[in-house]
mmCIF file of C-alpha atoms in Angstrom:
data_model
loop_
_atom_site.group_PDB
_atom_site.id
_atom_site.type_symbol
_atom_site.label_atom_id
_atom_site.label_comp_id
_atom_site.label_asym_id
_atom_site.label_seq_id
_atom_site.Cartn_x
_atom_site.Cartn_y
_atom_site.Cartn_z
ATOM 1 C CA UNK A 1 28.054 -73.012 128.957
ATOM 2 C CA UNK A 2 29.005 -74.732 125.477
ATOM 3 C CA UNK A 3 30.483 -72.567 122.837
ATOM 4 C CA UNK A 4 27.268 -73.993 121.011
ATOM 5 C CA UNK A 5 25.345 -72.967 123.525
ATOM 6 C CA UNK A 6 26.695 -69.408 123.516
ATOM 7 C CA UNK A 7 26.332 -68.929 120.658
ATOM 8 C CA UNK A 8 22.773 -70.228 120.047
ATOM 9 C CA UNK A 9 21.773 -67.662 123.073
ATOM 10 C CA UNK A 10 24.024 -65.146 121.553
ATOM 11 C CA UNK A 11 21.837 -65.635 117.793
ATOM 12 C CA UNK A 12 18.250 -66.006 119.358
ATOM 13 C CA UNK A 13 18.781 -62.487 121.200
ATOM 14 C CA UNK A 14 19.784 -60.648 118.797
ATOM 15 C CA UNK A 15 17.310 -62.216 116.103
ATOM 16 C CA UNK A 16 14.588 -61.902 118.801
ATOM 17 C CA UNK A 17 15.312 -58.087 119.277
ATOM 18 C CA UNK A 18 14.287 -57.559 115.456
ATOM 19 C CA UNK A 19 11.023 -59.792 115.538
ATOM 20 C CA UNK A 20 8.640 -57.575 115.319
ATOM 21 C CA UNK A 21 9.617 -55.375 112.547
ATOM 22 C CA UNK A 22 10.300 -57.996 110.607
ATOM 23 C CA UNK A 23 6.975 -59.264 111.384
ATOM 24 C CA UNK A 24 5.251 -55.973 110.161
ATOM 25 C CA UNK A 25 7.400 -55.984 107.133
ATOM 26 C CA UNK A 26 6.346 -59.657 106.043
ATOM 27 C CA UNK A 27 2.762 -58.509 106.921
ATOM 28 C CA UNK A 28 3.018 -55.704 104.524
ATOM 29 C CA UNK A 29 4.222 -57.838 101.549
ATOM 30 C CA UNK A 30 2.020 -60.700 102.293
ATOM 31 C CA UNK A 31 -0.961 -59.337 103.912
ATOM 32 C CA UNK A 32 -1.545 -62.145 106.181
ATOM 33 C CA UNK A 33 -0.756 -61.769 109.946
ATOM 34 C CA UNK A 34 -0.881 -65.654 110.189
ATOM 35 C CA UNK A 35 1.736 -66.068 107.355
ATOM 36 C CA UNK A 36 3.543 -62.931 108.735
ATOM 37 C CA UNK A 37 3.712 -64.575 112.048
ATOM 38 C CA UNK A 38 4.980 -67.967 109.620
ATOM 39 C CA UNK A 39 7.515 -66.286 107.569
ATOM 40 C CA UNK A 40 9.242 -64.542 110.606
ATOM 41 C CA UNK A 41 9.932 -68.026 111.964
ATOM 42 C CA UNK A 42 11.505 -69.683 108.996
ATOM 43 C CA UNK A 43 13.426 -66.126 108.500
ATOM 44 C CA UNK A 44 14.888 -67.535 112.020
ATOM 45 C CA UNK A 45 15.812 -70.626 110.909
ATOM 46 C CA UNK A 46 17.044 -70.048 107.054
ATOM 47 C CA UNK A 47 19.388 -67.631 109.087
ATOM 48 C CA UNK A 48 20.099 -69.997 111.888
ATOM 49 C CA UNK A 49 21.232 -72.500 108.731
ATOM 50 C CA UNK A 50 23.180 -69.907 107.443
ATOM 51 C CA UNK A 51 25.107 -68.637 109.995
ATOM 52 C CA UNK A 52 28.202 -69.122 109.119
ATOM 53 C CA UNK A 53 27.495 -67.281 105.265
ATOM 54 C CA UNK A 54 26.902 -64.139 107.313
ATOM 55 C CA UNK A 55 30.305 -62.308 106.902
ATOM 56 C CA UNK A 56 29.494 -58.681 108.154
ATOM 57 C CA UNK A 57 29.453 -56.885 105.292
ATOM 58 C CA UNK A 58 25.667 -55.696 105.935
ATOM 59 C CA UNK A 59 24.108 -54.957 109.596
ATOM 60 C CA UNK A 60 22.374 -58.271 111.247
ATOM 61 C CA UNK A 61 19.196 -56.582 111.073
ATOM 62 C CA UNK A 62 20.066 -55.722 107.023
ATOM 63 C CA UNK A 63 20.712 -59.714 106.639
ATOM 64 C CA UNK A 64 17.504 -60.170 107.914
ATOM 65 C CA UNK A 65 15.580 -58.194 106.253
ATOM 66 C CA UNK A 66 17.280 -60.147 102.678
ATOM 67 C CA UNK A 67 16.045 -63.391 104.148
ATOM 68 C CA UNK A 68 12.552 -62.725 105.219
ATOM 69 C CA UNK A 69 12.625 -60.572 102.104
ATOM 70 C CA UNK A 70 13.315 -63.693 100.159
ATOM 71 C CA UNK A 71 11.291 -65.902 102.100
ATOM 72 C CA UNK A 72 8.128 -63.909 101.176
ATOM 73 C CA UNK A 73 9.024 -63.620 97.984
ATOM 74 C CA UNK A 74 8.588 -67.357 97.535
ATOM 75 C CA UNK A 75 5.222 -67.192 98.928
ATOM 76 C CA UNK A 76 4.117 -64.708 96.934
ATOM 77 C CA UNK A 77 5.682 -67.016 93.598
ATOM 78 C CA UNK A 78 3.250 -69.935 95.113
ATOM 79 C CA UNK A 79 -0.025 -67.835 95.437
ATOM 80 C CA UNK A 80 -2.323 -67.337 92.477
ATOM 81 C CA UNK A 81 -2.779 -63.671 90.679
ATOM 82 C CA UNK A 82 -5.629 -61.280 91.804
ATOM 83 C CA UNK A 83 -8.131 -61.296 89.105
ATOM 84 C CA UNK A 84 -9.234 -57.481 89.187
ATOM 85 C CA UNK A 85 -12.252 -55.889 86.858
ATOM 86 C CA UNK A 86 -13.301 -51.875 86.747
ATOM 87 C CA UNK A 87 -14.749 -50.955 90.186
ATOM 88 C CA UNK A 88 -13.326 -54.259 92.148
ATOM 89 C CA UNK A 89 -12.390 -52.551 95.468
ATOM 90 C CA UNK A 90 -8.886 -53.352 96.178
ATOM 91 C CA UNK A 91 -9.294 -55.012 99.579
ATOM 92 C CA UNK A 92 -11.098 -58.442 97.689
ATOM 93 C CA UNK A 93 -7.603 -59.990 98.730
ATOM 94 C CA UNK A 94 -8.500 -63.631 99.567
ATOM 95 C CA UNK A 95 -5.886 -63.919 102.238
ATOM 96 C CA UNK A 96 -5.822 -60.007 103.956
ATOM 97 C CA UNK A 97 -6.516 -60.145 107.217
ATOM 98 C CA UNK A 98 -6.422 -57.203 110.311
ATOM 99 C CA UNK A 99 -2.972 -56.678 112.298
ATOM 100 C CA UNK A 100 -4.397 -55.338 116.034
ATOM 101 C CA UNK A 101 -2.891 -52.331 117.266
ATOM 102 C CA UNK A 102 -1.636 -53.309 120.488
ATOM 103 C CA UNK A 103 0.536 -55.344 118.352
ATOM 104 C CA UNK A 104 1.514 -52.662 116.134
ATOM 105 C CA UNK A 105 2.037 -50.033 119.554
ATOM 106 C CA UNK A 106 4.614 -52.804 120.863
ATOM 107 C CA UNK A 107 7.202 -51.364 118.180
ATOM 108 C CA UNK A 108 8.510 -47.771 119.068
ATOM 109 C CA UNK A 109 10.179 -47.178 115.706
ATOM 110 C CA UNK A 110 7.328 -44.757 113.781
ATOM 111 C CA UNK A 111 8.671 -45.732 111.037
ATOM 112 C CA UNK A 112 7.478 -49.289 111.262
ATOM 113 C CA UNK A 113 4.244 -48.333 112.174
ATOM 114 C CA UNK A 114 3.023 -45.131 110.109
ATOM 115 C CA UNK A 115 -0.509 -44.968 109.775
ATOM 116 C CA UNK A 116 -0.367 -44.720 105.956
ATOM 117 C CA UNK A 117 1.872 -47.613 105.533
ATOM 118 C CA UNK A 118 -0.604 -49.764 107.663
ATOM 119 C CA UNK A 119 -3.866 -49.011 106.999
ATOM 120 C CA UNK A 120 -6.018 -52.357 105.218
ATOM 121 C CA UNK A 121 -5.930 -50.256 102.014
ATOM 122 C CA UNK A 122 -2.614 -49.685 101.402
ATOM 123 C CA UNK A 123 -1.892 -53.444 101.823
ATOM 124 C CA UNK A 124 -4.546 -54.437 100.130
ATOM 125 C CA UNK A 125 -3.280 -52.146 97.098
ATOM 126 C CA UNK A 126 0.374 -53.644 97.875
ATOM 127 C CA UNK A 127 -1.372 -57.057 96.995
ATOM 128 C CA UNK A 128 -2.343 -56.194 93.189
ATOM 129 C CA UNK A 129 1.847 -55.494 93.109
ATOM 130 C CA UNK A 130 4.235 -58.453 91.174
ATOM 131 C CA UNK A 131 6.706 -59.683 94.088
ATOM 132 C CA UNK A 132 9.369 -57.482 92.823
ATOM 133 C CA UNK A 133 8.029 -54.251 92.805
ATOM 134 C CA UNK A 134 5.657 -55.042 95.923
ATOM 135 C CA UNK A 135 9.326 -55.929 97.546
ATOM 136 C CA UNK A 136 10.932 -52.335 95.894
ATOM 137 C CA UNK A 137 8.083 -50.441 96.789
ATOM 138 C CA UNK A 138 8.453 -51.650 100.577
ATOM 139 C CA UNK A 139 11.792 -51.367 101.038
ATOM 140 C CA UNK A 140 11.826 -47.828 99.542
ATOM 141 C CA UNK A 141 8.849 -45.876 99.927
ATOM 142 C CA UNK A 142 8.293 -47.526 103.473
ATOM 143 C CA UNK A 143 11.607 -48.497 105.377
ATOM 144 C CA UNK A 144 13.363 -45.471 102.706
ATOM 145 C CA UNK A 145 16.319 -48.090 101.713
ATOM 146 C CA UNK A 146 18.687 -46.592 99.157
ATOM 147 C CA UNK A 147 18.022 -47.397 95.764
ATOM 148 C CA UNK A 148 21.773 -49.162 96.025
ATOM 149 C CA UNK A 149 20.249 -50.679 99.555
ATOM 150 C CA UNK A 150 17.546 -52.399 98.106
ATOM 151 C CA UNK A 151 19.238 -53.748 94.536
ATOM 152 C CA UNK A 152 22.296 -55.535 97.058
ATOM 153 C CA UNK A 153 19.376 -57.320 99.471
ATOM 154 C CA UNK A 154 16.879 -57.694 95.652
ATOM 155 C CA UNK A 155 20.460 -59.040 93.609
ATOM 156 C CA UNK A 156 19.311 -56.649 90.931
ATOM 157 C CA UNK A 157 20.342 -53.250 89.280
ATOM 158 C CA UNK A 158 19.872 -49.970 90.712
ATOM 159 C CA UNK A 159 18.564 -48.880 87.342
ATOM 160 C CA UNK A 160 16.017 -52.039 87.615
ATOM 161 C CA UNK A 161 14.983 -51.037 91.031
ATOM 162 C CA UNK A 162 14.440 -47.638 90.121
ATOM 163 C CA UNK A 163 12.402 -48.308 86.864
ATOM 164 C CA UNK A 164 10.647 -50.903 89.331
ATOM 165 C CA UNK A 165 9.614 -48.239 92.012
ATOM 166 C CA UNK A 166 8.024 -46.388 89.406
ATOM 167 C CA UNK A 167 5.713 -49.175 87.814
ATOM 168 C CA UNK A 168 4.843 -49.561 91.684
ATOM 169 C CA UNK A 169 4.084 -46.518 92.435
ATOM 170 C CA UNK A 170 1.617 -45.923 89.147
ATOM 171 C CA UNK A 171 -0.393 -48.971 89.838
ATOM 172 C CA UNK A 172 -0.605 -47.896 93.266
ATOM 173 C CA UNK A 173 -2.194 -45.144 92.556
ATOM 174 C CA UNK A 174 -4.561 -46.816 90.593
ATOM 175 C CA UNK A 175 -5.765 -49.388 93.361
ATOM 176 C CA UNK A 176 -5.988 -46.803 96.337
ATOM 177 C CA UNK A 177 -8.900 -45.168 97.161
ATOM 178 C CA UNK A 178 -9.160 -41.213 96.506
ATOM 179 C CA UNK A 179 -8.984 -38.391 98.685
ATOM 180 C CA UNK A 180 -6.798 -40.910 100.830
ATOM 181 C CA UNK A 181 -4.902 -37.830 102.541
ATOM 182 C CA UNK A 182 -7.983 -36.310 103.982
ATOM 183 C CA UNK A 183 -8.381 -40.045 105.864
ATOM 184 C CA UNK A 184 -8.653 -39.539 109.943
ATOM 185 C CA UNK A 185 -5.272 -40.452 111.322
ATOM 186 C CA UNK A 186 -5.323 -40.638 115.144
ATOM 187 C CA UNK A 187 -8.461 -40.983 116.564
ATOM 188 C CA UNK A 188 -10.394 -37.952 116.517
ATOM 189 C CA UNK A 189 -14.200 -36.959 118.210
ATOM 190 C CA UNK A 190 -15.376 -36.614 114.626
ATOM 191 C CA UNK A 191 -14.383 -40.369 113.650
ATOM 192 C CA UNK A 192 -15.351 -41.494 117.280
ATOM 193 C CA UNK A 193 -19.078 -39.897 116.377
ATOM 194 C CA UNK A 194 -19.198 -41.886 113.481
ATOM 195 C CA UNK A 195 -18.128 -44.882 114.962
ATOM 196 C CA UNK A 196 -20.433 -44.566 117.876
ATOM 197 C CA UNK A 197 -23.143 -43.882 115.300
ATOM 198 C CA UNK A 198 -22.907 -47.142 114.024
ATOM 199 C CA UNK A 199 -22.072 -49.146 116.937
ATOM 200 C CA UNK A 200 -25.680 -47.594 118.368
ATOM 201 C CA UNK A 201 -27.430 -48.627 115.002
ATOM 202 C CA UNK A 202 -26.002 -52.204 115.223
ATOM 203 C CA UNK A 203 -27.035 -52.664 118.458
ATOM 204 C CA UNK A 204 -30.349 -50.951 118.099
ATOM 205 C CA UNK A 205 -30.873 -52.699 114.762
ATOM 206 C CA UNK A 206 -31.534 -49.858 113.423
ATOM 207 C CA UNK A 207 -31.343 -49.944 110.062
ATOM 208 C CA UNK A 208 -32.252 -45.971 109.388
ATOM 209 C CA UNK A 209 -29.523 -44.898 111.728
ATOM 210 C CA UNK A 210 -27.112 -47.302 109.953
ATOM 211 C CA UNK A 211 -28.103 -45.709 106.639
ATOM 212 C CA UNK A 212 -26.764 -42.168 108.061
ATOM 213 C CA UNK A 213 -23.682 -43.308 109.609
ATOM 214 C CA UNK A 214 -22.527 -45.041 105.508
ATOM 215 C CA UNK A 215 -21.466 -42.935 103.051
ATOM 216 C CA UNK A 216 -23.097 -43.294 99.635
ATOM 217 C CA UNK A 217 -21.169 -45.133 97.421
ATOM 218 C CA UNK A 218 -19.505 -47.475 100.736
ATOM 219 C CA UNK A 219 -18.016 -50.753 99.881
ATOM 220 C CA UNK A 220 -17.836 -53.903 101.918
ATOM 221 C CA UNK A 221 -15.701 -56.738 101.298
ATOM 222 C CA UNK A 222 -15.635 -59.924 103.323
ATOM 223 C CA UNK A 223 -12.214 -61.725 103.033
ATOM 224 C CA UNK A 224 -11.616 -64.625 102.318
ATOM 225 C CA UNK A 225 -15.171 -64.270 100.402
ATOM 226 C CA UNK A 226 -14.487 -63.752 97.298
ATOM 227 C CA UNK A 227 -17.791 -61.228 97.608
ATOM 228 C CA UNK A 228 -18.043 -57.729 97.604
ATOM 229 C CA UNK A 229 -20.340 -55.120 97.407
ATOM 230 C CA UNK A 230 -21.022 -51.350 96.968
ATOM 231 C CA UNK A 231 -23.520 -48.525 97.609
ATOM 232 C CA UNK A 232 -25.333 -47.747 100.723
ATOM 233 C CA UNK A 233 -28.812 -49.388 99.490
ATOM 234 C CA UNK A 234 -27.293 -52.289 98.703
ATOM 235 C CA UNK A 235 -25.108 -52.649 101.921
ATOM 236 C CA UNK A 236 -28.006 -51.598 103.930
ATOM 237 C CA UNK A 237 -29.948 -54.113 101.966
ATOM 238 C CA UNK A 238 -28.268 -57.267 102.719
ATOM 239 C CA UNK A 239 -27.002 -56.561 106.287
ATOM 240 C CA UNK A 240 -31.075 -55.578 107.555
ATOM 241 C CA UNK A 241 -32.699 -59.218 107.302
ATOM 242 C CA UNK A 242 -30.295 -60.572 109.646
ATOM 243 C CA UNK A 243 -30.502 -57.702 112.119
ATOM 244 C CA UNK A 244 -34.193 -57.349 111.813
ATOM 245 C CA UNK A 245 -37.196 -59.589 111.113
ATOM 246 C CA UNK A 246 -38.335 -62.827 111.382
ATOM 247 C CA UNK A 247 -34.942 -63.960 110.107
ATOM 248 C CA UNK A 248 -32.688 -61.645 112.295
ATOM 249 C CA UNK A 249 -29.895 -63.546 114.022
ATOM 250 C CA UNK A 250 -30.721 -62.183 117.167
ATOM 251 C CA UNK A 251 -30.036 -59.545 119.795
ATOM 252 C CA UNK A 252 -26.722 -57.308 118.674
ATOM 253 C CA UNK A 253 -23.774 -56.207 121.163
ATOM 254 C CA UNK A 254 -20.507 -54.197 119.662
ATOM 255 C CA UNK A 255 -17.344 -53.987 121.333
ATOM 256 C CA UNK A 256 -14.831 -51.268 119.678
ATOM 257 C CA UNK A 257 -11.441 -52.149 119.305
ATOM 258 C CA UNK A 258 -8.373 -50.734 116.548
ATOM 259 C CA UNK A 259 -6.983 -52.797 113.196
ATOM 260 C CA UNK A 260 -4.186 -50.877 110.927
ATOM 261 C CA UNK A 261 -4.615 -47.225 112.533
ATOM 262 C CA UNK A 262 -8.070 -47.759 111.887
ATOM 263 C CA UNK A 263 -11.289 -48.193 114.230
ATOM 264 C CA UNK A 264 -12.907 -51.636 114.258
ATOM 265 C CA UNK A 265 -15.903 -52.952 115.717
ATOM 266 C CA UNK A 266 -16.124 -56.708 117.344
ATOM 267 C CA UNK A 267 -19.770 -57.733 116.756
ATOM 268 C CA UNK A 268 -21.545 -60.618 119.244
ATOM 269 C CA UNK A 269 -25.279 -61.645 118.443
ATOM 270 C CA UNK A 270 -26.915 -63.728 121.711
ATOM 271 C CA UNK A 271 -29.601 -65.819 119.676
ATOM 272 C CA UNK A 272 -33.244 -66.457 121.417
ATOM 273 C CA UNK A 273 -33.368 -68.325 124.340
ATOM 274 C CA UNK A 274 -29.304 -68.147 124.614
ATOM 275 C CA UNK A 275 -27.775 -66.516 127.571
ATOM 276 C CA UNK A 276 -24.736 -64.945 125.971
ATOM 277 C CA UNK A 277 -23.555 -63.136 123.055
ATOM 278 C CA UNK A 278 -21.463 -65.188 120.874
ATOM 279 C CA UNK A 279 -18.998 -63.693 118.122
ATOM 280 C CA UNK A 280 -20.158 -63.245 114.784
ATOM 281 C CA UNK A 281 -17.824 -60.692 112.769
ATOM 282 C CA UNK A 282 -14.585 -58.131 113.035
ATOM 283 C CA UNK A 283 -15.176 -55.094 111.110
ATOM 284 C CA UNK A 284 -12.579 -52.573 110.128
ATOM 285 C CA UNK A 285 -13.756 -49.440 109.483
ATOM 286 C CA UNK A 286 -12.537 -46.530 107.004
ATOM 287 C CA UNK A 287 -13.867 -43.411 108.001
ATOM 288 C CA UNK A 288 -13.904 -40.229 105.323
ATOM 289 C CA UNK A 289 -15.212 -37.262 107.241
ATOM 290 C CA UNK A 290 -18.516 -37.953 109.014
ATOM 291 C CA UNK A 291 -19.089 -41.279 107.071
ATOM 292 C CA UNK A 292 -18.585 -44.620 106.964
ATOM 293 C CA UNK A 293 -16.702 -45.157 103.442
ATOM 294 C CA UNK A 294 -15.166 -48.546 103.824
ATOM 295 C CA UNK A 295 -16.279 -51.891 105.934
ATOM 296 C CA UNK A 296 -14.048 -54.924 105.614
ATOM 297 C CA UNK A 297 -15.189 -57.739 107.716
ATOM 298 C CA UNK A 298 -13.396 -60.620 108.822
ATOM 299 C CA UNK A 299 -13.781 -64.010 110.815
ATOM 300 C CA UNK A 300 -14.825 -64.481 114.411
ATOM 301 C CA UNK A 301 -11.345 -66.329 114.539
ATOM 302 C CA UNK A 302 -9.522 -62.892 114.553
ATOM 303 C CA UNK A 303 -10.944 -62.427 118.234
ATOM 304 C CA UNK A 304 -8.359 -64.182 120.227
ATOM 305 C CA UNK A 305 -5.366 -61.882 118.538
ATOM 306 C CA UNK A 306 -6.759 -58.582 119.465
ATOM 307 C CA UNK A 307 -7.686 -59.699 123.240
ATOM 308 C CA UNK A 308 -11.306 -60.027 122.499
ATOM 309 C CA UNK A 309 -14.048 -62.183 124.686
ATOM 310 C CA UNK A 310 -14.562 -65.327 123.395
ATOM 311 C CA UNK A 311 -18.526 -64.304 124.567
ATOM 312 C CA UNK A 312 -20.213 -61.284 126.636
#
C-alpha cells in the first residue's frame, strides 16, 4: 500500500469512528437530520483538505468538532430569521425534522444522547438562538466544553463566550415549554396509556376518545407548514373531517415507533376500494402526565429513516 493510500485509510477510520456524534451535534444546531447527515460529510472533506493544518495541538475529535462547528455555522448565516409573535409555539421551525431513535441508541456515549438535549423542543428552542450563542450554548451546556474550550474552537473571548451562554440560556427559557422537568423520560406505562389511547382513537376514528387522550391547551405544528395551531377544540376540529364523514380519507392504521426520546406514531390511511394502507403522516408526541400536550407532524418521507413500511 501507497503512503497515500495509508494514510487516506489511516484518516477515514479515525474520522469515521466520530461520525455519529458529530452527526447529533450538527443536528442539534441545525435541526435538520438531512442537513445533519450533509454537514457531517463536508466536515470530512474541509478536514480531508486540511490535513496537513492539523498540528496536534487539540484532540482529532476536538478539530472536528471546530470544523463541523464552522460548517454549520455557515448554514445557519444562509438561512432566514424565525419570525416569532406571543404564543407561536417554538417548534414552527420550517426545516425541524425527527432524528429516530435507533439512530440515536447506535451512540453509547449518554452524553450525546440525553433525553433533554434531544427532545423536538429543545431543538426547536435552539433554533430561535443567533449562530453564536446556539454554537456556545451547545458546546457548553450540552457536550460541557470549558468556557476556554469553546472560545479556542469559536476564535472568541472567554469573557464573550461567557456573556454569550447567558443571553442563550435566558431566551431559552423563554421558548421552552413549562413544567418541562416533569416531561416522561424513558418510556413509562403511564405515557404508553396515553399513547395507546390515541393510537385506538385514530384508528377507531374516534373523535371523543381523541378529545380525552389531548390536553387542553395542546399545540400542533406541521413542519415545513408554516401552520400551527392550539387548543383541543380546535385540534380536534380540523383533524375529525378527514377521519370521519363523507370527506374522511379513509380507513386509519397506526404503527408506534420513537423520535428524540419521545413516542411517535406512523399513521397509514387505506382509501375505499384500495387494498393497502398507504402513509400519510409521522407524529411526535409530547406527553405531560396523562395527556397529550404536544403533536408535531411531519412528512410521509420520514418513513424510510426510522425503518417504517412503505405500506401495511
Amino acid at each position: 500500500m501507497s503512503e497515500v493510500a495509508r494514510m487516506t485509510v489511516d484518516f477515514t477510520q479515525e474520522a469515521e469512528r466520530h461520525r455519529h456524534e458529530l452527526r447529533v451535534h450538527c443536528y442539534r444546531l441545525l435541526g435538520s437530520f438531512d442537513e445533519a447527515e450533509d454537514l457531517v460529510q463536508e466536515t470530512f472533506l474541509r478536514a480531508w483538505r486540511a490535513r496537513d493544518t492539523f498540528a496536534g495541538r487539540s484532540s482529532f475529535r476536538a478539530w472536528l468538532y471546530r470544523i463541523a462547528t464552522n460548517a454549520c455555522l455557515d448554514v445557519i448565516g444562509r438561512r432566514p430569521p424565525l419570525a416569532t409573535t406571543d404564543g407561536m409555539p417554538a417548534a414552527d421551525v420550517p426545516w425541524l425534522q425527527p432524528f429516530p431513535d435507533a439512530l440515536l441508541d447506535a451512540e453509547p456515549d449518554a452524553e450525546v444522547v440525553a433525553r433533554e438535549t434531544i427532545e423536538l423542543a429543545f431543538l426547536a428552542a435552539v433554533q430561535h438562538l443567533p449562530a453564536k450563542q446556539r454554537a456556545v450554548l451547545v458546546l457548553r451546556d450540552v457536550l460541557g466544553w470549558r468556557a476556554s474550550e469553546a472560545a479556542e474552537l469559536l476564535d472568541d473571548s472567554v469573557p464573550a463566550v461567557n456573556s454569550a451562554l447567558q443571553r442563550a440560556r435566558a431566551t431559552m427559557r423563554k421558548h421552552l415549554p413549562p413544567r418541562r422537568a416533569d416531561w416522561s423520560g424513558e418510556p413509562n406505562p403511564r405515557e404508553k396509556a396515553v399513547v395507546r389511547k390515541f393510537v385506538e382513537a385514530t384508528e377507531r376514528s374516534d373523535m371523543g376518545l381523541m378529545a380525552a387522550a389531548l390536553s387542553e391547551d395542546v399545540t400542533w405544528t406541521m413542519p415545513p407548514q408554516p401552520e400551527w395551531h392550539r387548543g383541543r377544540d380546535v385540534v380536534v376540529g380540523i383533524w375529525a373531517p378527514v377521519m370521519v364523514g363523507p370527506d374522511a380519507f379513509g380507513e386509519w392504521k397506526v404503527v408506534e415507533t420513537r423520535a428524540n426520546r419521545q413516542p411517535a406514531v406512523a399513521n397509514y390511511v387505506r382509501e375505499p376500494g384500495r387494498e393497502h394502507f398507504e402513509p400519510v403522516a409521522l407524529d411526535v408526541l409530547r406527553v405531560e402526565g396523562d395527556r397529550i400536550a404536544e403533536v408535531i407532524t411531519f412528512p410521509s418521507d420520514r418513513f424510510p429513516l426510522f425503518g417504517l413500511p412503505t405500506a401495511l
